[in-house]
Coordinates of C-alpha atoms in Angstrom, one line a residue:
Chain A
M1 CA 0.0 0.0 0.0
R2 CA 1.4 3.4 -1.0
V3 CA 0.6 6.3 1.3
V4 CA 1.0 10.1 1.2
I5 CA 0.9 11.9 4.6
A6 CA -0.1 15.6 5.0
E7 CA 0.5 16.8 8.6
D8 CA 2.1 20.0 9.7
D9 CA 3.3 18.9 13.1
P10 CA 6.7 17.4 12.6
L11 CA 6.6 15.0 15.6
L12 CA 3.3 13.6 14.6
R13 CA 4.3 13.3 10.9
E14 CA 7.4 11.4 11.9
G15 CA 5.5 9.2 14.3
L16 CA 2.9 8.3 11.7
S17 CA 5.5 7.5 9.1
L18 CA 7.5 5.4 11.6
L19 CA 4.4 3.4 12.6
L20 CA 3.3 2.8 9.0
R21 CA 6.8 1.8 7.8
A22 CA 7.1 -0.6 10.7
E23 CA 3.9 -2.3 9.4
S24 CA 5.6 -2.4 5.9
I25 CA 3.3 0.2 4.5
D26 CA 5.1 2.4 1.9
V27 CA 5.1 6.1 2.9
V28 CA 6.0 7.6 -0.5
A29 CA 5.8 11.3 0.5
T30 CA 5.0 13.6 3.4
A31 CA 3.7 17.2 3.1
Q32 CA 3.4 20.0 5.6
D33 CA 0.6 22.0 3.9
A34 CA -2.3 21.6 1.5
A35 CA -0.5 22.8 -1.6
S36 CA 2.5 20.5 -1.3
F37 CA 0.1 17.7 -0.4
L38 CA -1.9 18.2 -3.6
D39 CA 1.5 18.2 -5.6
A40 CA 2.6 15.0 -3.9
V41 CA -0.7 13.3 -4.7
E42 CA -0.4 14.4 -8.3
R43 CA 3.2 13.1 -8.5
E44 CA 3.0 9.9 -6.5
R45 CA -0.6 8.7 -7.3
P46 CA -0.8 7.0 -3.9
D47 CA -3.4 4.4 -2.9
V48 CA -4.3 6.3 0.3
A49 CA -3.8 9.9 1.4
I50 CA -3.7 10.6 5.1
V51 CA -4.6 14.3 5.8
D52 CA -4.7 16.4 8.9
V53 CA -7.6 18.8 9.1
R54 CA -5.8 21.9 10.5
M55 CA -2.8 23.0 8.5
P56 CA -1.1 26.3 7.6
P57 CA -1.8 29.0 6.9
S58 CA -5.1 29.5 8.7
H59 CA -5.2 26.3 10.8
T60 CA -8.9 25.8 10.3
D61 CA -10.2 23.3 7.7
E62 CA -7.4 23.3 5.0
G63 CA -7.2 19.5 5.2
I64 CA -10.9 19.0 4.5
V65 CA -10.7 21.4 1.5
A66 CA -7.6 19.7 0.3
A67 CA -9.1 16.2 0.7
V68 CA -12.2 17.2 -1.3
E69 CA -10.0 18.8 -4.0
A70 CA -7.7 15.7 -4.2
R71 CA -10.7 13.4 -4.7
R72 CA -12.0 15.7 -7.3
R73 CA -8.7 15.7 -9.2
Q74 CA -8.2 12.0 -8.8
P75 CA -11.5 10.2 -8.5
G76 CA -11.3 7.0 -6.5
L77 CA -8.4 8.3 -4.4
A78 CA -8.8 6.9 -0.9
V79 CA -8.5 9.6 1.7
L80 CA -8.2 9.3 5.5
V81 CA -8.8 12.6 7.3
L82 CA -7.3 12.8 10.8
S83 CA -8.4 15.4 13.2
A84 CA -7.8 16.4 16.8
Y85 CA -11.6 16.8 17.2
V86 CA -14.5 15.7 15.1
E87 CA -16.9 18.1 13.5
Q88 CA -20.1 16.7 12.0
A89 CA -20.1 19.5 9.4
F90 CA -16.6 18.4 8.2
A91 CA -17.9 14.8 7.8
T92 CA -20.8 16.1 5.7
D93 CA -18.4 18.0 3.4
L94 CA -16.3 14.9 3.0
L95 CA -19.2 12.6 2.3
S96 CA -20.3 14.9 -0.5
T97 CA -17.5 13.3 -2.4
G98 CA -19.0 9.8 -1.8
A99 CA -18.4 7.4 1.1
A100 CA -16.3 5.0 -1.0
G101 CA -12.6 5.0 0.1
L102 CA -13.2 7.6 2.7
G103 CA -12.2 7.8 6.3
Y104 CA -12.6 10.5 9.0
L105 CA -11.1 9.6 12.3
L106 CA -9.9 11.2 15.5
K107 CA -6.1 11.3 15.7
E108 CA -6.0 9.2 18.8
R109 CA -7.4 6.3 17.0
V110 CA -4.0 5.9 15.4
G111 CA -2.7 4.7 18.8
R112 CA -4.9 1.6 18.6
V113 CA -2.7 0.4 15.8
E114 CA -4.5 -2.8 15.0
E115 CA -7.9 -1.1 14.6
F116 CA -6.3 1.8 12.8
L117 CA -4.6 -0.5 10.3
A118 CA -7.8 -2.3 9.7
A119 CA -9.6 1.0 9.0
L120 CA -6.8 2.1 6.7
Q121 CA -7.0 -1.2 4.8
R122 CA -10.8 -0.9 4.6
I123 CA -10.5 2.6 3.1
A124 CA -7.8 1.5 0.7
D125 CA -10.2 -1.2 -0.5
G126 CA -12.9 1.3 -1.2
G127 CA -14.7 1.0 2.2
T128 CA -15.5 3.6 4.7
A129 CA -14.3 4.5 8.2
I130 CA -16.2 7.1 10.1
D131 CA -15.2 7.9 13.7
P132 CA -17.6 6.5 16.3
E133 CA -17.6 10.0 17.8
V134 CA -19.1 11.5 14.6
V135 CA -21.7 8.7 14.6
A136 CA -22.5 9.4 18.3
Q137 CA -22.9 13.1 17.5
L138 CA -25.4 12.2 14.8
L139 CA -27.2 9.7 16.9
T140 CA -27.8 11.9 19.9
R141 CA -29.3 14.8 18.0
H142 CA -32.6 13.4 17.2
P143 CA -36.1 14.6 18.0
A144 CA -38.2 12.4 20.3
R145 CA -40.6 11.5 17.4
S146 CA -37.7 10.2 15.3
P147 CA -38.2 6.7 13.9
L148 CA -34.9 5.9 15.6
T149 CA -36.8 5.6 18.8
R150 CA -38.5 2.5 17.4
L151 CA -35.1 0.7 17.2
T152 CA -34.1 -1.7 19.9
A153 CA -30.8 -1.1 21.9
R154 CA -29.1 -3.9 19.9
E155 CA -30.3 -2.4 16.6
L156 CA -29.0 1.0 17.6
E157 CA -25.6 -0.6 18.2
V158 CA -25.7 -2.3 14.8
L159 CA -26.8 1.0 13.2
A160 CA -23.8 2.9 14.8
L161 CA -21.3 0.3 13.6
M162 CA -22.9 0.4 10.1
A163 CA -22.5 4.2 10.1
E164 CA -18.8 3.8 11.0
G165 CA -18.4 1.8 7.9
L166 CA -18.1 -1.7 9.2
G167 CA -19.1 -4.7 7.1
N168 CA -21.5 -7.4 8.4
R169 CA -18.7 -9.7 9.5
A170 CA -16.8 -6.9 11.3
I171 CA -20.1 -6.0 13.0
A172 CA -20.7 -9.6 14.1
R173 CA -17.2 -9.8 15.5
A174 CA -17.5 -6.4 17.3
L175 CA -20.8 -7.4 19.0
V176 CA -19.9 -11.1 19.4
I177 CA -23.0 -12.4 17.5
T178 CA -23.4 -14.5 14.4
D179 CA -23.4 -13.1 10.8
G180 CA -27.0 -14.3 10.5
A181 CA -28.1 -12.3 13.6
V182 CA -26.4 -9.2 12.1
H183 CA -28.2 -9.7 8.9
K184 CA -31.5 -10.0 10.7
H185 CA -30.9 -6.8 12.7
I186 CA -30.0 -4.9 9.5
R187 CA -33.1 -6.0 7.7
S188 CA -35.2 -4.9 10.7
I189 CA -33.4 -1.5 10.9
F190 CA -33.9 -0.7 7.2
A191 CA -37.5 -1.7 7.4
K192 CA -38.1 0.6 10.4
L193 CA -36.3 3.5 8.9
D194 CA -37.9 3.0 5.4
L195 CA -34.5 2.6 3.8
A196 CA -33.8 0.3 0.8
P197 CA -31.7 -2.6 2.0
D198 CA -28.2 -2.7 0.6
D199 CA -25.4 -5.1 1.4
Q200 CA -22.7 -3.0 -0.3
A201 CA -20.9 -1.4 2.7
D202 CA -20.1 2.1 1.4
R203 CA -23.6 2.6 -0.2
R204 CA -25.1 1.5 3.0
V205 CA -22.9 4.0 5.0
T206 CA -24.0 6.8 2.7
A207 CA -27.7 5.9 3.1
V208 CA -27.4 5.6 6.9
L209 CA -25.4 8.8 7.4
R210 CA -27.6 10.8 5.1
Y211 CA -30.6 9.5 7.0
L212 CA -29.1 10.5 10.3
H213 CA -28.1 13.8 9.0
D214 CA -31.4 14.7 7.5
D215 CA -33.3 13.5 10.5
A216 CA -31.2 15.7 12.9
P217 CA -32.7 19.1 13.6
R218 CA -30.4 21.9 12.4
Chain B
M1 CA -53.0 74.8 6.2
T2 CA -53.4 71.6 4.2
G3 CA -52.2 70.7 0.8
D4 CA -55.7 71.2 -0.7
Q5 CA -55.9 74.8 0.5
A6 CA -52.4 75.4 -0.7
A7 CA -53.3 74.1 -4.2
S8 CA -56.1 76.6 -4.4
V9 CA -53.6 79.4 -4.1
R10 CA -51.6 78.5 -7.1
G11 CA -54.2 79.8 -9.6
P12 CA -54.5 78.3 -13.0
A13 CA -53.2 74.7 -13.2
P14 CA -49.6 74.7 -14.5
Q15 CA -49.0 72.9 -17.7
G16 CA -46.5 70.1 -18.6
R17 CA -43.9 68.5 -16.4
L18 CA -43.2 71.7 -14.6
G19 CA -46.7 71.5 -13.2
P20 CA -46.1 69.1 -10.3
L21 CA -42.8 70.9 -9.4
V22 CA -44.4 74.3 -9.3
A23 CA -47.3 73.0 -7.3
R24 CA -44.9 71.3 -4.8
R25 CA -42.9 74.5 -4.5
L26 CA -46.0 76.6 -3.9
R27 CA -47.3 74.2 -1.3
R28 CA -44.0 74.4 0.5
A29 CA -44.0 78.2 0.4
V30 CA -47.5 78.3 2.0
D31 CA -46.3 75.8 4.7
A32 CA -43.3 78.1 5.2
L33 CA -45.6 81.1 5.6
E34 CA -47.7 79.3 8.2
Q35 CA -44.5 78.3 10.1
V36 CA -43.1 81.8 10.0
L37 CA -46.4 83.2 11.3
A38 CA -46.5 80.7 14.2
G39 CA -42.8 81.4 14.8
L40 CA -43.5 85.1 14.9
A41 CA -46.2 84.4 17.4
T42 CA -43.9 82.5 19.7
G43 CA -41.3 85.1 19.0
V44 CA -43.5 87.9 20.3
L45 CA -44.3 85.8 23.3
A46 CA -40.6 85.2 23.8
L47 CA -40.0 89.0 23.6
L48 CA -42.6 89.6 26.3
V49 CA -41.1 86.9 28.5
L50 CA -37.7 88.3 27.8
V51 CA -38.8 91.7 29.1
V52 CA -40.2 90.0 32.2
V53 CA -37.0 88.0 32.8
L54 CA -34.9 91.1 32.5
A55 CA -37.1 93.1 34.8
V56 CA -37.1 90.3 37.4
A57 CA -33.3 90.0 37.0
A58 CA -33.0 93.7 37.7
L59 CA -35.3 93.3 40.8
C60 CA -33.1 90.4 42.0
L61 CA -30.4 93.0 42.4
V62 CA -32.5 94.6 45.1
G63 CA -33.6 91.3 46.5
V64 CA -37.4 91.2 45.9
G65 CA -36.9 89.7 42.4
L66 CA -35.8 86.4 44.0
L67 CA -39.4 85.8 45.1
L68 CA -40.6 86.0 41.5
V69 CA -38.0 83.6 40.1
P70 CA -40.1 80.5 40.3
A71 CA -43.0 82.2 38.5
V72 CA -40.6 83.4 35.8
L73 CA -39.2 80.0 35.4
R74 CA -42.7 78.6 34.8
L75 CA -43.3 81.3 32.3
L76 CA -40.0 80.5 30.5
R77 CA -40.8 76.8 30.5
G78 CA -44.3 77.5 29.1
V79 CA -43.1 79.6 26.2
A80 CA -40.2 77.2 25.5
N81 CA -42.7 74.3 25.4
R82 CA -44.9 76.2 23.0
E83 CA -41.9 76.5 20.7
R84 CA -41.1 72.8 21.2
G85 CA -44.6 72.0 20.1
R86 CA -44.3 74.2 17.0
I87 CA -40.9 72.6 16.1
S88 CA -42.3 69.1 16.7
A89 CA -45.1 69.8 14.2
W90 CA -42.8 71.0 11.5
H91 CA -39.3 69.7 11.9
R92 CA -38.5 67.1 14.5
P93 CA -40.1 65.8 17.6
L94 CA -39.0 67.6 20.8
P95 CA -40.5 66.3 24.0
P96 CA -41.9 69.1 26.2
G97 CA -39.8 70.0 29.3
G98 CA -41.3 69.0 32.7
A99 CA -41.7 71.1 35.7
P100 CA -39.0 73.7 36.0
P101 CA -36.6 73.7 39.0
A102 CA -38.2 75.0 42.2
S103 CA -35.3 76.8 43.7
V104 CA -33.1 79.6 42.4
R105 CA -30.0 77.6 43.1
A106 CA -31.3 74.6 41.2
A107 CA -32.3 76.8 38.3
A108 CA -28.8 78.4 38.2
S109 CA -27.1 75.1 37.8
D110 CA -29.7 73.6 35.4
P111 CA -28.2 73.4 31.9
V112 CA -31.7 73.1 30.4
V113 CA -32.8 76.4 32.0
R114 CA -29.6 78.0 30.7
R115 CA -30.2 76.8 27.2
E116 CA -33.8 77.9 27.4
L117 CA -32.7 81.4 28.4
G118 CA -30.3 81.4 25.5
W119 CA -33.0 80.4 23.1
L120 CA -35.3 83.1 24.6
A121 CA -32.8 85.8 23.9
L122 CA -32.2 84.6 20.3
H123 CA -35.9 83.9 19.4
A124 CA -37.1 87.2 20.9
T125 CA -34.8 89.2 18.7
F126 CA -33.5 87.2 15.7
G127 CA -36.6 85.0 15.5
V128 CA -38.9 88.0 15.5
A129 CA -36.8 89.8 12.9
I130 CA -36.8 86.8 10.6
G131 CA -40.5 86.4 11.2
L132 CA -41.2 89.9 10.1
V133 CA -39.1 89.5 7.0
G134 CA -40.9 86.3 6.2
L135 CA -44.3 87.9 6.7
T136 CA -43.5 91.2 4.8
L137 CA -42.6 89.5 1.6
P138 CA -46.0 87.7 1.1
L139 CA -47.8 91.0 2.1
W140 CA -45.9 92.9 -0.6
V141 CA -46.9 90.1 -3.0
V142 CA -50.6 90.6 -2.2
Q143 CA -50.3 94.4 -2.2
D144 CA -48.5 94.6 -5.6
V145 CA -50.3 91.9 -7.5
T146 CA -53.7 93.4 -6.6
Y147 CA -52.5 96.9 -7.2
P148 CA -54.2 97.3 -10.7
L149 CA -57.5 96.6 -8.9
W150 CA -57.3 99.5 -6.4
Y151 CA -54.7 102.0 -7.7
R152 CA -57.5 104.4 -8.6
F153 CA -58.5 104.7 -5.0
A154 CA -55.0 105.2 -3.7
G155 CA -54.9 108.7 -5.1
P156 CA -52.9 109.9 -8.1
G157 CA -49.1 109.8 -7.9
S158 CA -49.1 107.4 -4.9
A159 CA -47.1 104.2 -5.0
P160 CA -47.0 101.0 -2.9
S161 CA -44.0 100.1 -0.8
L162 CA -40.7 99.6 -2.5
V163 CA -41.9 101.4 -5.6
F164 CA -40.2 104.7 -5.4
V165 CA -41.6 106.4 -8.5
P166 CA -45.2 107.6 -8.7
V167 CA -47.4 105.3 -10.7
H168 CA -49.7 106.7 -13.4
G169 CA -52.4 104.8 -15.3
L170 CA -53.1 101.1 -15.8
G171 CA -49.7 100.5 -17.5
G172 CA -47.8 101.5 -14.4
A173 CA -50.2 99.5 -12.1
L174 CA -49.6 96.4 -14.2
L175 CA -45.8 96.9 -13.9
V176 CA -46.3 97.0 -10.1
A177 CA -48.3 93.7 -10.4
A178 CA -45.4 92.2 -12.3
L179 CA -43.1 93.3 -9.4
G180 CA -45.5 91.6 -7.1
L181 CA -44.9 88.4 -9.1
V182 CA -41.2 88.8 -8.7
F183 CA -41.7 89.0 -4.9
L184 CA -43.8 85.9 -5.1
V185 CA -41.0 84.0 -6.9
L186 CA -38.6 85.3 -4.3
F187 CA -40.8 84.0 -1.4
V188 CA -41.4 80.7 -3.1
L189 CA -37.6 80.2 -3.3
L190 CA -36.6 81.6 0.1
G191 CA -39.6 81.0 2.3
P192 CA -38.7 77.4 3.4
G193 CA -35.1 78.5 4.2
I194 CA -36.4 81.4 6.2
A195 CA -38.7 79.1 8.2
R196 CA -35.8 76.7 8.9
L197 CA -33.6 79.5 10.0
Q198 CA -36.2 80.8 12.4
S199 CA -36.7 77.3 13.9
W200 CA -32.9 76.6 14.2
P201 CA -32.2 78.1 17.7
G202 CA -35.2 76.2 19.1
A203 CA -34.3 72.9 17.4
T204 CA -30.8 73.1 18.8
L205 CA -31.2 74.7 22.2
L206 CA -34.5 73.1 23.2
A207 CA -33.6 69.5 22.4
P208 CA -33.5 67.3 25.4
L209 CA -30.0 67.4 26.8
G210 CA -29.9 64.2 28.8
A211 CA -31.2 62.0 26.0
A212 CA -28.5 63.2 23.6
D213 CA -25.8 62.7 26.3
L214 CA -27.2 59.3 27.2
S215 CA -27.3 58.0 23.6
R216 CA -23.8 59.2 23.0
R217 CA -22.7 57.4 26.1
V218 CA -24.5 54.2 25.0
A219 CA -22.8 54.4 21.6
E220 CA -19.4 54.8 23.4
L221 CA -20.1 51.8 25.6
V222 CA -21.2 49.7 22.7
T223 CA -18.0 50.4 21.0
T224 CA -15.7 49.8 23.9
R225 CA -17.6 46.7 24.9
A226 CA -17.3 45.4 21.3
A227 CA -13.5 46.1 21.5
A228 CA -13.3 44.3 24.8
L229 CA -15.2 41.3 23.5
D230 CA -13.0 41.2 20.4
A231 CA -9.9 41.2 22.6
H232 CA -11.5 38.5 24.6
A233 CA -12.3 36.4 21.6
A234 CA -8.7 36.9 20.3
E235 CA -7.4 35.7 23.6
L236 CA -9.6 32.6 23.6
R237 CA -8.5 31.9 20.0
R238 CA -4.9 32.2 21.0
I239 CA -5.3 29.8 24.0
E240 CA -7.2 27.3 21.8
R241 CA -4.5 27.5 19.2
S242 CA -1.6 27.0 21.6
L243 CA -3.4 24.1 23.2
H244 CA -4.1 22.5 19.9
D245 CA -0.8 23.1 18.2
G246 CA 1.2 22.4 21.4
S247 CA 0.0 20.0 24.0
Q248 CA -2.7 18.2 22.1
N249 CA -0.4 17.4 19.1
R250 CA 2.3 16.2 21.5
L251 CA -0.1 13.9 23.2
V252 CA -1.4 12.6 19.9
A253 CA 2.2 11.9 18.8
A254 CA 2.9 10.2 22.1
N255 CA -0.2 8.1 21.7
V256 CA 0.9 7.1 18.2
L257 CA 4.4 6.3 19.3
I258 CA 3.1 4.2 22.2
G259 CA 0.8 2.3 19.8
A260 CA 3.8 1.6 17.5
A261 CA 5.9 0.5 20.5
R262 CA 3.3 -2.0 21.6
R263 CA 3.2 -3.5 18.2
A264 CA 7.0 -3.7 18.1
V265 CA 7.5 -4.9 21.7
S266 CA 7.6 -8.6 21.0
R267 CA 9.0 -8.4 17.5
D268 CA 11.8 -5.9 18.1
P269 CA 12.3 -4.8 21.7
A270 CA 15.1 -2.4 20.8
T271 CA 12.8 -0.4 18.4
A272 CA 10.0 -0.5 21.0
D273 CA 12.3 1.1 23.5
E274 CA 13.4 3.8 21.1
L275 CA 9.7 4.5 20.3
L276 CA 8.8 4.7 24.0
E277 CA 11.7 7.1 24.6
K278 CA 10.3 9.4 21.9
A279 CA 6.9 9.1 23.4
Q280 CA 8.2 10.1 26.8
T281 CA 9.9 13.1 25.3
A282 CA 6.6 14.1 23.6
T283 CA 4.7 13.9 26.9
E284 CA 7.3 16.0 28.6
Q285 CA 7.0 18.6 26.0
A286 CA 3.2 18.4 26.2
L287 CA 3.5 19.1 30.0
A288 CA 5.9 22.0 29.5
E289 CA 3.6 23.6 26.9
L290 CA 0.5 23.0 29.0
R291 CA 2.3 24.7 31.9
S292 CA 3.1 27.8 29.8
V293 CA -0.4 28.0 28.5
V294 CA -1.9 27.7 32.0
R295 CA 0.5 30.4 33.2
G296 CA -0.3 32.6 30.2
I297 CA -4.1 32.5 30.7
L298 CA -4.2 34.5 33.8
P299 CA -1.1 34.5 36.1
A300 CA -2.3 34.4 39.7
V301 CA 0.1 37.1 40.7
L302 CA -1.9 39.6 38.6
D303 CA -4.6 39.5 41.3
R304 CA -2.5 42.0 43.1
G305 CA -2.1 44.3 40.1
L306 CA 0.2 44.6 37.2
A307 CA 2.7 46.8 39.1
E308 CA 3.3 44.2 41.7
A309 CA 3.5 41.4 39.1
I310 CA 6.1 43.3 37.2
A311 CA 8.1 43.9 40.4
G312 CA 8.0 40.2 41.0
V313 CA 9.4 39.6 37.5
A314 CA 12.2 42.0 38.1
A315 CA 13.0 40.3 41.4
G316 CA 13.5 37.0 39.6
S317 CA 15.4 38.6 36.7
P318 CA 18.7 37.0 35.7
V319 CA 20.3 40.5 35.5
D320 CA 20.0 43.5 37.7
C321 CA 16.6 45.0 36.8
T322 CA 15.1 48.4 37.7
V323 CA 11.4 49.0 37.5
D324 CA 9.5 52.2 36.9
V325 CA 5.8 51.6 36.8
D326 CA 3.1 54.3 37.0
L327 CA -0.4 52.8 36.4
P328 CA -3.1 54.8 38.1
T329 CA -6.0 52.6 36.9
R330 CA -6.3 48.9 36.0
C331 CA -6.7 47.6 32.4
A332 CA -8.8 44.7 31.2
A333 CA -7.6 41.4 32.7
S334 CA -6.5 40.0 29.4
V335 CA -4.5 43.1 28.6
E336 CA -2.7 43.0 31.9
A337 CA -2.0 39.3 31.4
T338 CA -0.5 40.1 28.0
A339 CA 1.6 42.9 29.5
Y340 CA 2.8 40.6 32.2
F341 CA 3.7 38.0 29.6
V342 CA 5.6 40.5 27.5
V343 CA 7.6 41.8 30.5
A344 CA 8.4 38.3 31.8
E345 CA 9.5 37.1 28.4
A346 CA 11.6 40.1 27.6
V347 CA 13.3 40.1 31.0
S348 CA 14.1 36.4 30.7
N349 CA 15.5 37.1 27.2
T350 CA 18.1 39.5 28.8
R351 CA 20.0 36.4 29.8
H352 CA 20.9 35.7 26.2
S353 CA 22.2 39.2 25.6
G354 CA 25.0 39.3 28.1
A355 CA 23.4 42.3 29.7
R356 CA 24.4 43.5 33.2
S357 CA 21.3 45.6 33.8
A358 CA 17.8 46.0 32.4
Q359 CA 15.0 48.6 32.8
V360 CA 11.3 48.1 32.7
T361 CA 9.0 51.1 32.3
A362 CA 5.2 50.9 32.3
R363 CA 2.9 53.9 31.7
Q364 CA -0.7 54.6 30.9
V365 CA -1.1 57.2 28.2
A366 CA -4.3 58.1 26.4
G367 CA -6.1 54.8 27.1
E368 CA -3.0 52.8 26.2
L369 CA -0.6 50.7 28.3
R370 CA 2.9 51.5 27.2
L371 CA 5.7 49.1 28.1
R372 CA 9.4 49.6 27.5
I373 CA 12.0 47.0 28.3
S374 CA 15.6 47.8 27.6
D375 CA 19.0 46.2 28.4
D376 CA 22.6 47.0 28.0
G377 CA 23.6 43.7 26.4
H378 CA 25.2 43.1 23.0
G379 CA 22.0 43.4 21.0
G380 CA 21.4 41.5 17.8
A381 CA 18.1 40.0 19.0
D382 CA 16.3 38.5 16.0
E383 CA 12.6 37.6 16.0
R384 CA 13.3 34.9 13.4
A385 CA 15.9 33.3 15.6
G386 CA 13.1 31.6 17.6
S387 CA 13.4 33.5 20.9
G388 CA 10.3 34.4 22.8
L389 CA 9.9 37.4 20.6
T390 CA 7.5 35.7 18.2
G391 CA 5.2 34.8 21.1
I392 CA 5.3 38.4 22.3
R393 CA 4.4 39.7 18.9
R394 CA 1.5 37.2 18.5
R395 CA 0.0 38.1 21.9
V396 CA 0.4 41.9 21.2
D397 CA -1.2 41.5 17.8
A398 CA -4.1 39.7 19.3
H399 CA -4.9 42.9 21.3
D400 CA -4.4 45.2 18.3
G401 CA -1.3 46.5 20.0
R402 CA 2.0 47.7 18.5
F403 CA 5.3 46.0 18.9
A404 CA 8.7 47.6 18.1
L405 CA 12.1 46.1 18.6
S406 CA 15.4 47.9 18.2
S407 CA 18.4 45.7 18.8
P408 CA 21.5 46.7 16.7
V409 CA 24.5 44.5 17.0
G410 CA 26.5 45.8 20.0
G411 CA 23.3 46.8 21.8
P412 CA 21.4 48.2 23.4
T413 CA 18.2 46.2 23.0
V414 CA 14.9 48.2 23.4
L415 CA 11.5 46.5 23.1
E416 CA 8.5 48.8 23.1
V417 CA 4.9 47.6 23.2
Q418 CA 1.7 49.5 23.3
L419 CA -1.6 47.9 24.2
P420 CA -5.1 49.4 24.1
C421 CA -6.4 49.1 27.7
G422 CA -9.7 47.7 26.5
S423 CA -11.8 49.0 29.4

């Protein structure tokens, strides 16, 4: 797997490259700001780009803008956006480019290396990785009359994991239940929320996130 | 008089596009005439009251007048309120004044009464004179325009006002009528101006004093409050930025390094140890940055005032440091915190300059806090060299302050900072 990293903090940039190289992932370029990041993507054509949200000059949302732009220039480029805090609005911006090959995670998730590598692999394979924090933000902002209130506790857990981008098997492993049980829960959730059932993980993520987003009062 | 009545004065309906303009002008002239008449009436009243005021003032010299002062004040307030009503009807709303001050002493120190007296003198003279001019012009118009109708009865060789040659026959009388039309045009053009001029002293001097003052004060407060809030927001932004760019990033890096070390621990213990070493350095840096941010938010020592805080800095200075602080009032807390930070940073920098002594001066000038920190070291301080100077500039900028550094090679080094007090 070939990776480009855009991160302005030198220590973190080095730490990330070190970690990925130790896992025999090929870090082909590192960048300190949005412009050099876009150049590096153009030049190296990586499989995955890892981008920090806040970068010079204004330290606000350069990473989001750069990630959206990189995906526009190179459709199908997998992008993992890392951030010190999650902002649902940023997630919405990113998802406007499609959920396939997209990740948006808190920086500290990197420390759980095994899960981080799994998420990275999932993104590189065209899947999705949305931080549980984003999903939690979306899930808590719902009016009392929302159809979400009709879901059972277990179904809500399954819905959250679906929204994070996990596939059926990963959900089954996370909740320690069988694949069949997961399948049954998902059918029930989609029926209760009036969504068309879809087994394709990234299309399912899009549908679920859009549902959660539209249902939330703004 | 209403617009309809005014329209009846204009005679035959004017033709073409000029029509509406002429009609509007005429209507305004009639309005002006009405205003001037009403103004003349209040002017004559003012004249009468002025005479009474002067008489009572004269009587005051012999003592008995003092008893009449309250009555005169009521009279004054009455005529002023009549003028306020007239101006409210034509120009801008002026609320009537309430009961006048009861005692002579209160009246003497009341700015409203003083302004009313000023208005009284102006309106009784100037206002009456303007009123007479404004009234005479339309009278001449009527006299001259109608002259052909009655010149026969005026006796041969007579002439109306402002016509200094005897008028003979209908031809001459028609010429006088033409002159009347000229006066009409003059009044149409000048009438509104005359009316405004007549109302001007009242509109200025009889306006409520307190309200004007209060609204100006409110405007001032809104501005300073906005400035204070801006400074506050800038300060919060700076704290957020230093927490995010500093401690948070260090901790994230430490977390990543620990994660990597855990993966490596069984495979390659040497690498794991190296990673843990880096992680530990990162947490140490995070703690140091956290400490500096916490200290920078609001140093506890500032509770006792900036002067004492600066004295404390001087006491802990690496070189001999003299302090000259004269701050009669306190500034906004965030400004004082910044000033403290500037002084602390600059004084600790003297260590690098080989200085033997340093001076700190702090003054309050025109709503600004001015700081000057100088030392006798070898100079050559450079902001780009990564000393605390960048931090000083950033904090000063956040408060819209000014920052000037002079440090030629060989010394001396002088740092001057000016901060708006923000309160």
